[in-house]
Amino acid sequence: VYKRQLQEGATKIDAVEVNPQTVAFAQSLDTWAGGPLDNAKVNLHIAEARRFVQTSNEQWDHINLTLLQTSPAAGRGRSHVDARVLTVEAIQSYLAHLAPLGIVAVIQNSETLTERSYQAILAANGHRPERITGFKLSDRKNNPFSYLLITRNEAFSNELLMALQATASSFDAIPLTLSTNDSDRPATDDRPFLFEPGTRIATHALLAGALTLLIILIVLSRERHTTSNVRLGSAAILAGVATMALQVIVVYRVQTALGNPALAMSVALSAVLGGAALGALVLGRDTLSWRASGIAALVGVGLFAVSASTIADYAATLQQTNSLLLISGFTILCSLPIGLPFLKLMQSSRHNRGEGLVIGCDGLGGIAGAAIATGTAMTVGFNAVGIVLVLAFTGFVLLAPTERY
């Protein structure tokens, strides 16, 4: 692609790739490809595409997004990781960085992905279909670059469309019949599952959650003769649900701020676990009451649920080091109290030998929490996961033991 653009007179090309191994592999084949990456006009950037555009003051004549998400990647559960670069908000950012008469080109490898991309592009462009056109290769059996969508800030004239169709025909490509299903929602930053409706993965998650809940019911039924143990087990389940659901939403919010998925994962988990450990060390006193520990955790996750989206969006506009400091510091602050309920559970269980019940139920709750958070994010949105956090710790507070252990 870069070689062709150089041949056609491009004066500057910004090549953006988030994976340094992919860049190294491309560079190893550069000589074989004719040396486009070694050309002084090509600037290589190891960065996430959306964040690169969002933090730049440049305007481009052509923004090309090729196979940023594929069906195999979606099948491995990476839908939300890669789909962020083609949500409604992301495409609006690309359109805002176009020079006059510039275009955004999206290349996909299946009809389903193309249809969902079109839905997002149409919504991003104010539902103006005259600003979007597309083509597909007639023989696409062995070609992953089969579908092309083109959009811009101005309508395509009939003369331009005819010229594009003539050019496409020379490559054995035909115009796409583009339509949108009103029942399908375009991908947004809150629900960035552009390439599949989430039904299959969400269903698997909900089935896993249902199986876990069945096991939980069996465990608690064995303890039904001891009211205190049932309350302890139920509270442990809720603490596990909230703790794991928090990690799911934290990873996504941190990625919004930082872009790089691998960096986001390590920063998010380190911030949650480090913050919880620090909070347990500083705040985890024997004198802390059950309700106080639950309310403190509730305030922490509530603050994150309400504010994390705004903080992450602002951090995404900063230089990456500052972004990292802001989002990790905010996450650590919100995570300080989340270990306190588990400490209180362990303190309460020592007097009736319920440590095993608490640890087991907390683990089962974590499994259920991951399933619930996944299913909720894919069907309703990531903001709804915040409601799960608040409800879980609210339930924990309400399950405060009535008797002294």
Coordinates of C-alpha atoms in Angstrom, one line a residue:
V1 CA 0.0 0.0 0.0
Y2 CA 2.8 2.5 1.0
K3 CA 4.7 1.7 -2.2
R4 CA 1.7 2.4 -4.3
Q5 CA 1.0 5.7 -2.5
L6 CA 4.6 6.8 -3.0
Q7 CA 4.3 6.0 -6.7
E8 CA 1.2 8.1 -6.9
G9 CA 2.9 11.1 -5.5
A10 CA 2.4 11.0 -1.7
T11 CA 4.7 13.5 0.0
K12 CA 4.3 12.1 3.5
I13 CA 3.0 8.8 5.0
D14 CA 2.4 8.0 8.6
A15 CA 2.5 4.3 9.1
V16 CA 0.9 3.3 12.5
E17 CA 1.1 -0.1 14.1
V18 CA 0.5 -1.0 17.8
N19 CA 2.5 -4.2 17.7
P20 CA 6.3 -3.8 17.5
Q21 CA 6.7 -7.4 16.4
T22 CA 4.6 -6.7 13.4
V23 CA 6.7 -3.7 12.6
A24 CA 9.9 -5.7 12.9
F25 CA 8.5 -8.4 10.6
A26 CA 7.5 -5.9 8.0
Q27 CA 10.9 -4.3 8.1
S28 CA 12.5 -7.7 7.6
L29 CA 10.6 -8.0 4.3
D30 CA 11.1 -4.3 3.3
T31 CA 13.8 -5.0 0.7
W32 CA 11.7 -7.7 -0.9
A33 CA 8.8 -5.3 -1.1
G34 CA 10.8 -2.6 -2.8
G35 CA 11.8 -0.6 0.2
P36 CA 8.8 1.5 1.0
L37 CA 9.4 1.5 4.8
D38 CA 13.0 2.7 4.2
N39 CA 11.7 5.7 2.2
A40 CA 12.3 9.1 3.9
K41 CA 8.7 10.0 3.2
V42 CA 7.4 7.1 5.4
N43 CA 7.3 7.7 9.1
L44 CA 6.8 4.6 11.2
H45 CA 4.9 5.0 14.5
I46 CA 4.5 2.2 17.1
A47 CA 1.2 3.4 18.5
E48 CA -2.5 2.6 18.6
A49 CA -4.2 4.0 15.6
R50 CA -7.0 5.8 17.3
R51 CA -4.9 7.4 20.0
F52 CA -2.3 8.5 17.4
V53 CA -4.9 10.3 15.4
Q54 CA -6.7 11.8 18.4
T55 CA -3.5 13.3 19.9
S56 CA -2.2 14.7 16.6
N57 CA -2.7 18.1 15.1
E58 CA -2.2 16.8 11.5
Q59 CA -4.7 16.6 8.7
W60 CA -4.5 13.8 6.2
D61 CA -5.8 13.3 2.7
H62 CA -6.2 9.6 3.2
I63 CA -6.7 7.6 6.5
N64 CA -6.5 3.9 5.7
L65 CA -7.8 1.3 8.2
T66 CA -7.0 -2.2 6.9
L67 CA -8.2 -5.4 8.6
L68 CA -8.0 -3.9 12.1
Q69 CA -10.3 -6.6 13.3
T70 CA -11.0 -10.1 11.8
S71 CA -13.3 -12.9 12.6
P72 CA -10.6 -15.1 14.1
A73 CA -9.6 -12.3 16.5
A74 CA -13.2 -11.8 17.5
G75 CA -13.5 -15.5 18.1
R76 CA -10.6 -15.3 20.6
G77 CA -12.5 -12.7 22.6
R78 CA -10.6 -9.7 21.3
S79 CA -13.6 -7.9 19.9
H80 CA -13.6 -5.0 22.3
V81 CA -9.8 -4.7 22.2
D82 CA -9.6 -4.0 18.4
A83 CA -13.1 -2.7 17.7
R84 CA -12.4 0.6 19.6
V85 CA -10.7 1.8 16.5
L86 CA -13.9 1.6 14.5
T87 CA -16.6 2.9 16.9
V88 CA -18.8 5.8 16.0
E89 CA -16.7 8.1 18.2
A90 CA -13.4 6.8 16.6
I91 CA -14.6 7.4 13.1
Q92 CA -15.8 10.9 14.0
S93 CA -12.2 11.6 15.2
Y94 CA -10.8 10.4 11.9
L95 CA -13.2 12.5 9.9
A96 CA -12.2 15.6 12.0
H97 CA -8.6 15.0 11.0
L98 CA -9.2 14.9 7.2
A99 CA -8.0 17.6 4.9
P100 CA -10.7 19.0 2.5
L101 CA -11.9 16.3 0.2
G102 CA -9.9 13.7 2.2
I103 CA -11.2 10.2 2.7
V104 CA -11.3 7.5 5.3
A105 CA -11.0 4.0 3.8
V106 CA -11.9 0.8 5.7
I107 CA -11.0 -2.6 4.3
Q108 CA -12.7 -5.7 5.7
N109 CA -12.6 -9.4 4.9
S110 CA -16.2 -10.4 5.3
E111 CA -19.7 -9.2 4.5
T112 CA -20.7 -9.2 8.1
L113 CA -17.8 -7.1 9.2
T114 CA -18.4 -4.7 6.3
E115 CA -22.1 -4.3 7.3
R116 CA -21.3 -3.5 10.9
S117 CA -18.5 -1.1 9.8
Y118 CA -21.0 0.7 7.6
Q119 CA -23.5 1.1 10.5
A120 CA -20.8 2.8 12.5
I121 CA -19.6 5.0 9.6
L122 CA -23.2 6.0 8.8
A123 CA -23.9 7.1 12.4
A124 CA -20.5 8.9 12.6
N125 CA -21.3 10.8 9.4
G126 CA -24.6 12.1 10.6
H127 CA -26.6 9.4 8.7
R128 CA -25.7 10.9 5.4
P129 CA -25.4 7.9 3.0
E130 CA -24.3 10.2 0.2
R131 CA -21.0 10.6 1.9
I132 CA -20.2 6.8 1.8
T133 CA -19.5 4.4 -1.0
G134 CA -18.1 0.9 -1.2
F135 CA -16.9 -1.8 -3.4
K136 CA -16.2 -5.6 -3.3
L137 CA -14.0 -7.9 -5.4
S138 CA -16.0 -10.1 -7.6
D139 CA -13.8 -13.2 -6.9
R140 CA -13.1 -12.9 -3.1
K141 CA -12.5 -16.5 -2.2
N142 CA -8.8 -16.3 -1.5
N143 CA -8.4 -12.5 -1.0
P144 CA -8.7 -11.1 2.6
F145 CA -8.9 -7.5 1.2
S146 CA -12.3 -8.1 -0.4
Y147 CA -14.5 -5.2 0.9
L148 CA -13.8 -1.5 0.7
L149 CA -15.7 1.3 2.4
I150 CA -14.9 5.0 1.6
T151 CA -16.3 7.9 3.6
R152 CA -15.5 11.6 3.8
N153 CA -17.0 14.9 5.1
E154 CA -18.5 15.9 1.7
A155 CA -21.0 14.1 -0.5
F156 CA -19.7 12.1 -3.4
S157 CA -20.9 13.7 -6.7
N158 CA -22.3 11.4 -9.4
E159 CA -19.3 12.2 -11.6
L160 CA -16.9 11.1 -8.9
L161 CA -18.9 7.9 -8.2
M162 CA -18.8 7.0 -11.9
A163 CA -15.0 7.6 -11.9
L164 CA -14.6 5.4 -8.8
Q165 CA -16.7 2.7 -10.3
A166 CA -14.7 2.7 -13.5
T167 CA -11.5 2.4 -11.5
A168 CA -13.0 -0.4 -9.4
S169 CA -14.1 -2.2 -12.5
S170 CA -10.5 -2.3 -13.8
F171 CA -9.7 -4.3 -10.6
D172 CA -12.6 -6.6 -11.1
A173 CA -14.5 -5.0 -8.2
I174 CA -18.2 -4.1 -8.2
P175 CA -20.2 -1.5 -6.1
L176 CA -21.5 -2.6 -2.7
T177 CA -25.2 -2.5 -2.0
L178 CA -25.0 -0.7 1.4
S179 CA -27.9 -0.9 3.9
T180 CA -28.4 -0.8 7.6
N181 CA -30.7 -2.8 9.9
D182 CA -32.6 -0.6 12.3
S183 CA -32.6 -3.3 14.9
D184 CA -28.8 -3.3 15.0
R185 CA -27.0 -0.7 17.1
P186 CA -23.8 0.8 15.7
A187 CA -20.7 0.2 17.8
T188 CA -20.0 3.0 20.3
D189 CA -17.3 3.5 22.9
D190 CA -19.6 2.1 25.6
R191 CA -20.4 -1.0 23.6
P192 CA -17.6 -1.4 21.1
F193 CA -18.5 -4.8 19.6
L194 CA -18.5 -3.8 16.0
F195 CA -17.9 -7.1 14.3
E196 CA -20.4 -9.4 16.0
P197 CA -23.5 -8.8 18.0
G198 CA -21.9 -10.5 21.0
T199 CA -24.6 -13.1 21.2
R200 CA -22.3 -16.2 21.0
I201 CA -19.7 -15.0 23.5
A202 CA -22.3 -13.3 25.8
T203 CA -24.3 -16.5 25.8
H204 CA -21.3 -18.6 26.7
A205 CA -20.5 -16.1 29.5
L206 CA -24.1 -16.3 30.8
L207 CA -24.1 -20.1 30.7
A208 CA -20.8 -20.1 32.7
G209 CA -22.4 -17.7 35.2
A210 CA -25.5 -19.8 35.4
L211 CA -23.4 -23.0 36.1
T212 CA -21.4 -21.1 38.7
L213 CA -24.6 -19.9 40.4
L214 CA -25.9 -23.5 40.5
I215 CA -22.7 -24.6 42.2
I216 CA -23.1 -21.7 44.6
L217 CA -26.7 -22.7 45.5
I218 CA -25.5 -26.2 46.2
V219 CA -22.7 -25.0 48.5
L220 CA -25.0 -22.6 50.4
S221 CA -27.7 -25.3 50.7
R222 CA -25.3 -27.4 52.7
E223 CA -24.9 -24.5 55.1
R224 CA -28.5 -23.6 55.4
H225 CA -28.7 -24.9 58.9
T226 CA -26.2 -22.3 60.0
T227 CA -27.6 -18.8 59.2
S228 CA -24.3 -17.1 59.9
N229 CA -22.5 -19.3 57.4
V230 CA -25.1 -18.6 54.7
R231 CA -24.7 -14.9 55.3
L232 CA -20.9 -15.1 55.2
G233 CA -21.0 -17.2 52.0
S234 CA -23.4 -14.9 50.3
A235 CA -21.3 -11.8 51.2
A236 CA -18.2 -13.6 50.0
I237 CA -19.9 -14.3 46.7
L238 CA -20.9 -10.6 46.3
A239 CA -17.4 -9.5 47.1
G240 CA -15.9 -11.8 44.5
V241 CA -18.5 -10.7 41.9
A242 CA -17.6 -7.0 42.4
T243 CA -13.9 -7.5 42.6
M244 CA -13.7 -9.4 39.2
A245 CA -16.3 -7.2 37.5
L246 CA -14.2 -4.2 38.6
Q247 CA -11.1 -5.7 36.9
V248 CA -13.1 -6.2 33.6
I249 CA -14.2 -2.5 33.4
V250 CA -10.8 -1.2 34.7
V251 CA -9.0 -2.9 31.8
Y252 CA -11.3 -1.4 29.3
R253 CA -11.1 2.1 30.7
V254 CA -7.4 2.0 31.0
Q255 CA -7.1 0.9 27.4
T256 CA -9.3 3.9 26.4
A257 CA -6.7 6.2 28.0
L258 CA -3.5 4.4 26.9
G259 CA -4.5 2.7 23.6
N260 CA -2.0 -0.1 23.7
P261 CA -3.9 -3.3 24.8
A262 CA -0.9 -5.1 26.3
L263 CA 0.2 -2.0 28.3
A264 CA -3.4 -1.4 29.4
M265 CA -3.8 -4.9 30.7
S266 CA -0.6 -4.7 32.8
V267 CA -1.3 -1.2 34.1
A268 CA -4.9 -2.0 35.0
L269 CA -4.3 -5.2 36.9
S270 CA -1.3 -3.7 38.7
A271 CA -3.3 -0.7 39.7
V272 CA -6.2 -2.8 41.0
L273 CA -4.1 -5.3 42.9
G274 CA -1.6 -2.8 44.2
G275 CA -4.3 -0.4 45.3
A276 CA -6.2 -3.1 47.1
A277 CA -3.0 -4.3 48.8
L278 CA -2.1 -0.8 49.9
G279 CA -5.6 -0.1 51.2
A280 CA -5.6 -3.4 53.1
L281 CA -2.3 -2.6 54.7
V282 CA -3.2 1.0 55.7
L283 CA -6.9 0.7 56.4
G284 CA -7.4 -3.0 57.3
R285 CA -7.7 -2.7 61.0
D286 CA -9.6 -5.1 63.3
T287 CA -11.7 -2.2 64.6
L288 CA -13.1 -1.5 61.1
S289 CA -16.8 -2.5 61.2
W290 CA -18.5 -4.7 58.5
R291 CA -20.6 -1.9 57.2
A292 CA -17.7 0.6 57.2
S293 CA -15.6 -1.7 55.1
G294 CA -18.5 -2.4 52.7
I295 CA -19.4 1.3 52.4
A296 CA -15.8 2.2 51.8
A297 CA -15.6 -0.3 48.9
L298 CA -18.9 0.9 47.6
V299 CA -17.7 4.5 47.5
G300 CA -14.5 3.4 45.7
V301 CA -16.2 1.4 42.9
G302 CA -19.0 4.0 42.7
L303 CA -16.4 6.7 42.1
F304 CA -14.8 4.6 39.4
A305 CA -18.1 3.7 37.7
V306 CA -19.2 7.3 37.6
S307 CA -16.0 9.0 36.7
A308 CA -13.7 6.5 34.9
S309 CA -15.1 7.2 31.5
T310 CA -14.6 10.9 31.7
I311 CA -11.1 10.5 33.2
A312 CA -10.1 8.0 30.5
D313 CA -11.3 10.2 27.7
Y314 CA -9.4 13.1 29.0
A315 CA -6.3 11.0 29.6
A316 CA -6.5 9.9 26.0
T317 CA -5.7 13.4 24.9
L318 CA -2.5 13.6 27.0
Q319 CA 1.0 12.6 26.2
Q320 CA 1.2 8.9 27.1
T321 CA 3.3 9.2 30.2
N322 CA 1.0 11.7 31.7
S323 CA -2.0 9.6 30.6
L324 CA -0.5 6.6 32.3
L325 CA 0.1 8.5 35.6
L326 CA -3.4 10.0 35.6
I327 CA -5.4 6.8 34.8
S328 CA -3.2 4.5 37.0
G329 CA -3.3 7.0 40.0
F330 CA -7.1 7.3 39.7
T331 CA -7.5 3.5 39.5
I332 CA -5.3 3.0 42.6
L333 CA -7.3 5.6 44.5
C334 CA -10.6 3.9 43.7
S335 CA -9.1 0.4 44.5
L336 CA -7.8 1.3 47.9
P337 CA -10.9 0.1 49.8
I338 CA -11.9 -2.9 47.7
G339 CA -9.8 -5.4 49.7
L340 CA -11.4 -4.4 53.0
P341 CA -14.6 -6.5 52.6
F342 CA -12.6 -9.6 52.1
L343 CA -10.5 -8.9 55.2
K344 CA -13.7 -8.4 57.2
L345 CA -15.0 -11.6 55.9
M346 CA -11.9 -13.5 57.0
Q347 CA -12.0 -11.8 60.4
S348 CA -15.7 -12.7 60.9
S349 CA -15.2 -16.3 59.7
R350 CA -12.3 -17.2 62.1
H351 CA -14.7 -17.5 65.0
N352 CA -16.9 -20.2 63.4
R353 CA -14.3 -21.9 61.2
G354 CA -15.7 -20.6 58.0
E355 CA -12.5 -19.6 56.3
G356 CA -12.8 -22.3 53.7
L357 CA -16.4 -21.3 52.9
V358 CA -15.4 -17.7 52.5
I359 CA -12.5 -18.4 50.2
G360 CA -14.4 -20.8 48.1
C361 CA -17.5 -18.6 47.8
D362 CA -15.3 -15.6 47.0
G363 CA -13.7 -17.6 44.1
L364 CA -17.0 -18.7 42.8
G365 CA -18.3 -15.2 43.0
G366 CA -15.2 -14.1 41.0
I367 CA -16.1 -16.6 38.2
A368 CA -19.7 -15.4 38.2
G369 CA -18.5 -11.8 38.2
A370 CA -16.4 -12.2 35.1
A371 CA -19.3 -13.9 33.3
I372 CA -21.8 -11.3 34.4
A373 CA -19.5 -8.4 33.4
T374 CA -18.7 -10.0 30.0
G375 CA -22.4 -10.7 29.2
T376 CA -23.4 -7.2 30.5
A377 CA -20.8 -5.4 28.5
M378 CA -21.6 -7.2 25.3
T379 CA -25.3 -6.8 25.5
V380 CA -25.9 -3.5 27.4
G381 CA -22.5 -1.7 27.6
F382 CA -19.6 -1.1 29.8
N383 CA -21.3 1.6 31.8
A384 CA -23.8 -1.0 32.9
V385 CA -21.0 -3.0 34.5
G386 CA -20.5 -0.1 36.9
I387 CA -24.1 -0.7 38.1
V388 CA -23.2 -4.4 38.8
L389 CA -20.3 -3.2 41.0
V390 CA -22.5 -0.8 43.0
L391 CA -25.2 -3.4 43.5
A392 CA -22.8 -6.1 44.6
F393 CA -21.2 -4.0 47.3
T394 CA -24.6 -2.7 48.4
G395 CA -25.7 -6.3 48.9
F396 CA -22.5 -6.9 50.9
V397 CA -23.3 -4.0 53.2
L398 CA -26.9 -5.3 53.7
L399 CA -25.6 -8.7 54.6
A400 CA -23.9 -7.5 57.8
P401 CA -24.1 -10.2 60.4
T402 CA -26.7 -9.7 63.1
E403 CA -24.8 -11.8 65.7
R404 CA -21.3 -11.5 67.0
Y405 CA -18.9 -14.2 65.8

